[in-house]
Amino acid sequence: MKKRMLSLAVLAASLFCFSNGANAQKTEKLFNGKDLSNWNFVVDKNSVPADQVYSVKDGIIHIKGNPFGYMYTKEKYDNYKLHVEWRWPNGDSNSGIFLLIADPKNPFPNGIECQLHAGDAGDFVLLGGSDLVEFQSRPGEPRPAFPVVKKTNPSSEKPTGEWNEANIYVRNGVITVYINGVYQNTGTNQVKEGYIGLQSEGKDVQFRNVTLTKW
């Protein structure tokens, strides 16, 4: 409880700093609406060419979901607001937004996943040996392969086929997530800079308006 209260205090301070400085900052389009030229790609076991999994049509990123993998930015980022919109075109499925990727391994990086799995958007999943202060192992139990820090509030996702939005604030390694305007989670990471990724896991998912505002 004390750690959660501390995280909320850090959240409040971070958002205050952002609200006072955001107007002077420039928003960068991580997805240019035309192609994926500024992204790198990972496909599980390199089993198929990346363009069979990740593509662009009508200004929208289409990710097939199978095989597993992820696309990630060519640059590392720190201290930003990330805005991402996504939807499930063919029924509820699974995906994620990867944050503070330190090592882009195959098929899962060392980084923090903001879960987009239908019903769980806003959970944190600790990938590839990454860690958050808020994760606590149960005494006597081994660390899970994919530790989870559950979101705070009930699901704030929209029905299948409708566009959702995630607004994610990263400040000195502290990650704060809002799903469709509802606060869902805060995580504290020792890693303060990393790549940003969008996951292929499950079946079709679409993304648009992927933008980053530095602070």
mmCIF file of C-alpha atoms in Angstrom:
data_model
loop_
_atom_site.group_PDB
_atom_site.id
_atom_site.type_symbol
_atom_site.label_atom_id
_atom_site.label_comp_id
_atom_site.label_asym_id
_atom_site.label_seq_id
_atom_site.Cartn_x
_atom_site.Cartn_y
_atom_site.Cartn_z
ATOM 1 C CA MET A 1 0.000 0.000 0.000
ATOM 2 C CA LYS A 2 2.812 2.421 0.873
ATOM 3 C CA LYS A 3 4.511 1.739 -2.457
ATOM 4 C CA ARG A 4 1.228 2.314 -4.308
ATOM 5 C CA MET A 5 0.719 5.618 -2.459
ATOM 6 C CA LEU A 6 4.284 6.633 -3.323
ATOM 7 C CA SER A 7 3.650 5.821 -6.975
ATOM 8 C CA LEU A 8 0.519 7.971 -6.982
ATOM 9 C CA ALA A 9 2.467 10.838 -5.451
ATOM 10 C CA VAL A 10 5.097 10.515 -8.187
ATOM 11 C CA LEU A 11 2.275 10.412 -10.741
ATOM 12 C CA ALA A 12 0.795 13.666 -9.452
ATOM 13 C CA ALA A 13 4.171 15.401 -9.555
ATOM 14 C CA SER A 14 4.907 14.081 -13.035
ATOM 15 C CA LEU A 15 1.580 15.183 -14.479
ATOM 16 C CA PHE A 16 2.010 18.619 -12.914
ATOM 17 C CA CYS A 17 5.378 18.979 -14.626
ATOM 18 C CA PHE A 18 3.929 17.802 -17.926
ATOM 19 C CA SER A 19 0.914 20.138 -17.773
ATOM 20 C CA ASN A 20 3.220 23.096 -17.151
ATOM 21 C CA GLY A 21 5.633 22.267 -19.950
ATOM 22 C CA ALA A 22 3.689 20.397 -22.627
ATOM 23 C CA ASN A 23 2.615 23.518 -24.525
ATOM 24 C CA ALA A 24 6.242 24.295 -25.308
ATOM 25 C CA GLN A 25 7.019 20.769 -26.497
ATOM 26 C CA LYS A 26 6.800 19.327 -29.990
ATOM 27 C CA THR A 27 4.758 16.254 -30.815
ATOM 28 C CA GLU A 28 6.496 13.694 -33.025
ATOM 29 C CA LYS A 29 4.618 11.204 -35.204
ATOM 30 C CA LEU A 30 6.202 7.819 -34.528
ATOM 31 C CA PHE A 31 3.958 6.453 -37.289
ATOM 32 C CA ASN A 32 3.954 8.743 -40.313
ATOM 33 C CA GLY A 33 0.659 7.389 -41.660
ATOM 34 C CA LYS A 34 2.277 6.080 -44.851
ATOM 35 C CA ASP A 35 4.831 3.380 -44.100
ATOM 36 C CA LEU A 36 6.928 1.764 -41.350
ATOM 37 C CA SER A 37 10.278 3.144 -42.468
ATOM 38 C CA ASN A 38 11.201 4.374 -38.979
ATOM 39 C CA TRP A 39 10.542 1.027 -37.251
ATOM 40 C CA ASN A 40 12.491 -2.192 -36.772
ATOM 41 C CA PHE A 41 10.844 -5.612 -36.666
ATOM 42 C CA VAL A 42 11.071 -8.846 -34.692
ATOM 43 C CA VAL A 43 9.349 -12.062 -35.810
ATOM 44 C CA ASP A 44 9.486 -15.165 -33.620
ATOM 45 C CA LYS A 45 12.321 -17.406 -34.861
ATOM 46 C CA ASN A 46 12.398 -15.243 -38.026
ATOM 47 C CA SER A 47 9.843 -17.710 -39.359
ATOM 48 C CA VAL A 48 8.342 -15.388 -41.992
ATOM 49 C CA PRO A 49 9.332 -12.047 -43.553
ATOM 50 C CA ALA A 50 8.368 -9.069 -41.396
ATOM 51 C CA ASP A 51 6.139 -7.596 -44.108
ATOM 52 C CA GLN A 52 3.842 -10.600 -43.752
ATOM 53 C CA VAL A 53 3.151 -9.567 -40.147
ATOM 54 C CA TYR A 54 3.413 -5.752 -40.146
ATOM 55 C CA SER A 55 1.877 -3.561 -42.845
ATOM 56 C CA VAL A 56 0.124 -0.248 -43.511
ATOM 57 C CA LYS A 57 -3.182 0.270 -45.316
ATOM 58 C CA ASP A 58 -5.337 3.402 -45.488
ATOM 59 C CA GLY A 59 -3.184 5.171 -42.894
ATOM 60 C CA ILE A 60 -3.515 2.353 -40.334
ATOM 61 C CA ILE A 61 -0.910 -0.087 -39.013
ATOM 62 C CA HIS A 62 -2.071 -3.693 -39.389
ATOM 63 C CA ILE A 63 -0.380 -6.323 -37.225
ATOM 64 C CA LYS A 64 -1.295 -9.914 -37.993
ATOM 65 C CA GLY A 65 -0.754 -11.296 -34.482
ATOM 66 C CA ASN A 66 0.759 -14.566 -35.679
ATOM 67 C CA PRO A 67 3.666 -15.293 -35.479
ATOM 68 C CA PHE A 68 4.594 -13.555 -32.232
ATOM 69 C CA GLY A 69 6.902 -10.588 -32.393
ATOM 70 C CA TYR A 70 6.910 -6.810 -32.223
ATOM 71 C CA MET A 71 7.874 -3.704 -34.146
ATOM 72 C CA TYR A 72 9.954 -1.109 -32.339
ATOM 73 C CA THR A 73 11.265 2.388 -32.897
ATOM 74 C CA LYS A 74 14.716 2.949 -34.334
ATOM 75 C CA GLU A 75 15.443 5.481 -31.594
ATOM 76 C CA LYS A 76 15.366 5.257 -27.808
ATOM 77 C CA TYR A 77 13.245 7.739 -25.856
ATOM 78 C CA ASP A 78 12.994 9.057 -22.326
ATOM 79 C CA ASN A 79 10.645 11.483 -20.547
ATOM 80 C CA TYR A 80 7.617 11.639 -22.816
ATOM 81 C CA LYS A 81 3.886 11.321 -23.270
ATOM 82 C CA LEU A 82 2.997 8.506 -25.679
ATOM 83 C CA HIS A 83 -0.404 8.467 -27.375
ATOM 84 C CA VAL A 84 -1.534 5.266 -29.117
ATOM 85 C CA GLU A 85 -4.919 4.311 -30.585
ATOM 86 C CA TRP A 86 -5.841 0.677 -31.254
ATOM 87 C CA ARG A 87 -8.792 -1.565 -32.072
ATOM 88 C CA TRP A 88 -9.671 -5.210 -32.666
ATOM 89 C CA PRO A 89 -11.066 -5.513 -36.225
ATOM 90 C CA ASN A 90 -11.994 -9.220 -35.998
ATOM 91 C CA GLY A 91 -12.908 -9.955 -32.384
ATOM 92 C CA ASP A 92 -11.193 -9.472 -29.041
ATOM 93 C CA SER A 93 -7.544 -10.442 -29.054
ATOM 94 C CA ASN A 94 -4.145 -9.728 -27.524
ATOM 95 C CA SER A 95 -1.354 -7.214 -28.057
ATOM 96 C CA GLY A 96 0.683 -4.736 -26.068
ATOM 97 C CA ILE A 97 2.636 -1.499 -26.069
ATOM 98 C CA PHE A 98 6.269 -2.060 -25.105
ATOM 99 C CA LEU A 99 8.022 0.657 -23.110
ATOM 100 C CA LEU A 100 11.614 1.337 -22.090
ATOM 101 C CA ILE A 101 12.947 -1.569 -24.158
ATOM 102 C CA ALA A 102 16.553 -2.032 -23.091
ATOM 103 C CA ASP A 103 17.319 -5.088 -25.235
ATOM 104 C CA PRO A 104 15.197 -5.995 -28.311
ATOM 105 C CA LYS A 105 15.443 -9.769 -27.991
ATOM 106 C CA ASN A 106 13.441 -12.327 -29.997
ATOM 107 C CA PRO A 107 10.549 -12.928 -29.422
ATOM 108 C CA PHE A 108 10.181 -10.880 -26.192
ATOM 109 C CA PRO A 109 12.380 -7.882 -25.340
ATOM 110 C CA ASN A 110 13.736 -6.749 -22.025
ATOM 111 C CA GLY A 111 11.130 -4.064 -21.370
ATOM 112 C CA ILE A 112 7.781 -3.265 -19.786
ATOM 113 C CA GLU A 113 4.576 -4.179 -21.589
ATOM 114 C CA CYS A 114 1.465 -2.079 -21.184
ATOM 115 C CA GLN A 115 -1.005 -4.885 -21.714
ATOM 116 C CA LEU A 116 -3.709 -4.436 -24.370
ATOM 117 C CA HIS A 117 -5.205 -7.915 -24.021
ATOM 118 C CA ALA A 118 -8.979 -7.491 -24.177
ATOM 119 C CA GLY A 119 -10.253 -6.891 -20.625
ATOM 120 C CA ASP A 120 -6.772 -6.305 -19.199
ATOM 121 C CA ALA A 121 -5.631 -3.094 -20.914
ATOM 122 C CA GLY A 122 -3.472 -1.193 -18.444
ATOM 123 C CA ASP A 123 -1.834 -4.164 -16.704
ATOM 124 C CA PHE A 124 1.961 -4.174 -16.728
ATOM 125 C CA VAL A 125 3.810 -7.306 -17.857
ATOM 126 C CA LEU A 126 7.510 -7.538 -17.003
ATOM 127 C CA LEU A 127 9.296 -8.979 -20.034
ATOM 128 C CA GLY A 128 12.762 -10.394 -20.487
ATOM 129 C CA GLY A 129 14.004 -9.918 -16.926
ATOM 130 C CA SER A 130 12.750 -6.339 -16.556
ATOM 131 C CA ASP A 131 11.399 -5.212 -13.194
ATOM 132 C CA LEU A 132 9.150 -2.676 -11.480
ATOM 133 C CA VAL A 133 9.229 -1.613 -7.838
ATOM 134 C CA GLU A 134 5.503 -2.326 -7.636
ATOM 135 C CA PHE A 135 5.893 -6.044 -8.406
ATOM 136 C CA GLN A 136 6.067 -8.190 -5.276
ATOM 137 C CA SER A 137 6.814 -11.932 -5.451
ATOM 138 C CA ARG A 138 4.854 -14.182 -3.138
ATOM 139 C CA PRO A 139 7.046 -15.527 -0.318
ATOM 140 C CA GLY A 140 8.429 -18.968 -1.120
ATOM 141 C CA GLU A 141 7.332 -18.863 -4.761
ATOM 142 C CA PRO A 142 9.689 -18.498 -7.735
ATOM 143 C CA ARG A 143 9.467 -15.414 -9.898
ATOM 144 C CA PRO A 144 6.962 -15.985 -12.733
ATOM 145 C CA ALA A 145 8.190 -16.048 -16.314
ATOM 146 C CA PHE A 146 5.958 -13.041 -17.033
ATOM 147 C CA PRO A 147 5.313 -11.116 -13.801
ATOM 148 C CA VAL A 148 2.219 -8.887 -13.824
ATOM 149 C CA VAL A 149 1.335 -5.664 -12.002
ATOM 150 C CA LYS A 150 -2.450 -5.475 -12.243
ATOM 151 C CA LYS A 151 -4.265 -2.324 -13.237
ATOM 152 C CA THR A 152 -6.008 -0.284 -10.549
ATOM 153 C CA ASN A 153 -9.521 0.185 -11.969
ATOM 154 C CA PRO A 154 -12.079 -1.961 -13.807
ATOM 155 C CA SER A 155 -11.661 -2.252 -17.564
ATOM 156 C CA SER A 156 -12.183 1.045 -19.397
ATOM 157 C CA GLU A 157 -11.965 -0.453 -22.883
ATOM 158 C CA LYS A 158 -14.472 0.116 -25.682
ATOM 159 C CA PRO A 159 -16.386 -2.639 -27.512
ATOM 160 C CA THR A 160 -14.709 -4.663 -30.260
ATOM 161 C CA GLY A 161 -14.311 -2.681 -33.459
ATOM 162 C CA GLU A 162 -14.185 0.724 -31.754
ATOM 163 C CA TRP A 163 -10.994 2.723 -31.367
ATOM 164 C CA ASN A 164 -9.386 2.841 -27.914
ATOM 165 C CA GLU A 165 -6.678 5.223 -26.792
ATOM 166 C CA ALA A 166 -3.790 4.813 -24.398
ATOM 167 C CA ASN A 167 -2.011 7.839 -22.992
ATOM 168 C CA ILE A 168 1.208 6.816 -21.302
ATOM 169 C CA TYR A 169 3.485 9.154 -19.361
ATOM 170 C CA VAL A 170 7.123 8.201 -18.763
ATOM 171 C CA ARG A 171 9.139 10.381 -16.395
ATOM 172 C CA ASN A 172 12.521 9.291 -14.991
ATOM 173 C CA GLY A 173 11.507 5.650 -15.350
ATOM 174 C CA VAL A 174 8.039 6.099 -13.808
ATOM 175 C CA ILE A 175 5.339 4.838 -16.205
ATOM 176 C CA THR A 176 1.734 6.014 -15.805
ATOM 177 C CA VAL A 177 -1.094 4.674 -17.957
ATOM 178 C CA TYR A 178 -4.526 6.002 -18.841
ATOM 179 C CA ILE A 179 -6.871 3.897 -20.992
ATOM 180 C CA ASN A 180 -9.654 5.928 -22.635
ATOM 181 C CA GLY A 181 -9.111 8.679 -20.088
ATOM 182 C CA VAL A 182 -9.258 6.386 -17.035
ATOM 183 C CA TYR A 183 -6.195 6.050 -14.808
ATOM 184 C CA GLN A 184 -5.118 2.403 -14.707
ATOM 185 C CA ASN A 185 -1.550 1.929 -13.505
ATOM 186 C CA THR A 186 1.797 3.312 -12.354
ATOM 187 C CA GLY A 187 5.104 1.439 -12.435
ATOM 188 C CA THR A 188 8.571 2.480 -11.297
ATOM 189 C CA ASN A 189 11.504 1.256 -13.376
ATOM 190 C CA GLN A 190 15.245 1.728 -12.873
ATOM 191 C CA VAL A 191 15.591 1.908 -16.666
ATOM 192 C CA LYS A 192 14.862 5.462 -17.806
ATOM 193 C CA GLU A 193 15.370 5.254 -21.583
ATOM 194 C CA GLY A 194 14.458 2.698 -24.231
ATOM 195 C CA TYR A 195 12.763 1.794 -27.477
ATOM 196 C CA ILE A 196 8.969 1.794 -27.880
ATOM 197 C CA GLY A 197 7.228 -1.217 -29.434
ATOM 198 C CA LEU A 198 3.884 -2.543 -30.676
ATOM 199 C CA GLN A 199 3.273 -6.267 -30.260
ATOM 200 C CA SER A 200 2.125 -9.085 -32.513
ATOM 201 C CA GLU A 201 0.414 -11.677 -30.307
ATOM 202 C CA GLY A 202 -2.877 -13.450 -30.959
ATOM 203 C CA LYS A 203 -4.680 -12.193 -34.061
ATOM 204 C CA ASP A 204 -5.316 -8.978 -35.969
ATOM 205 C CA VAL A 205 -4.840 -5.643 -34.229
ATOM 206 C CA GLN A 206 -4.764 -2.177 -35.771
ATOM 207 C CA PHE A 207 -2.973 0.984 -34.617
ATOM 208 C CA ARG A 208 -3.144 4.639 -35.624
ATOM 209 C CA ASN A 209 -2.120 8.076 -34.309
ATOM 210 C CA VAL A 210 1.055 6.873 -32.600
ATOM 211 C CA THR A 211 2.587 10.102 -31.336
ATOM 212 C CA LEU A 212 5.165 11.131 -28.764
ATOM 213 C CA THR A 213 5.510 14.441 -26.945
ATOM 214 C CA LYS A 214 8.845 15.004 -25.203
ATOM 215 C CA TRP A 215 9.007 16.815 -21.873
#
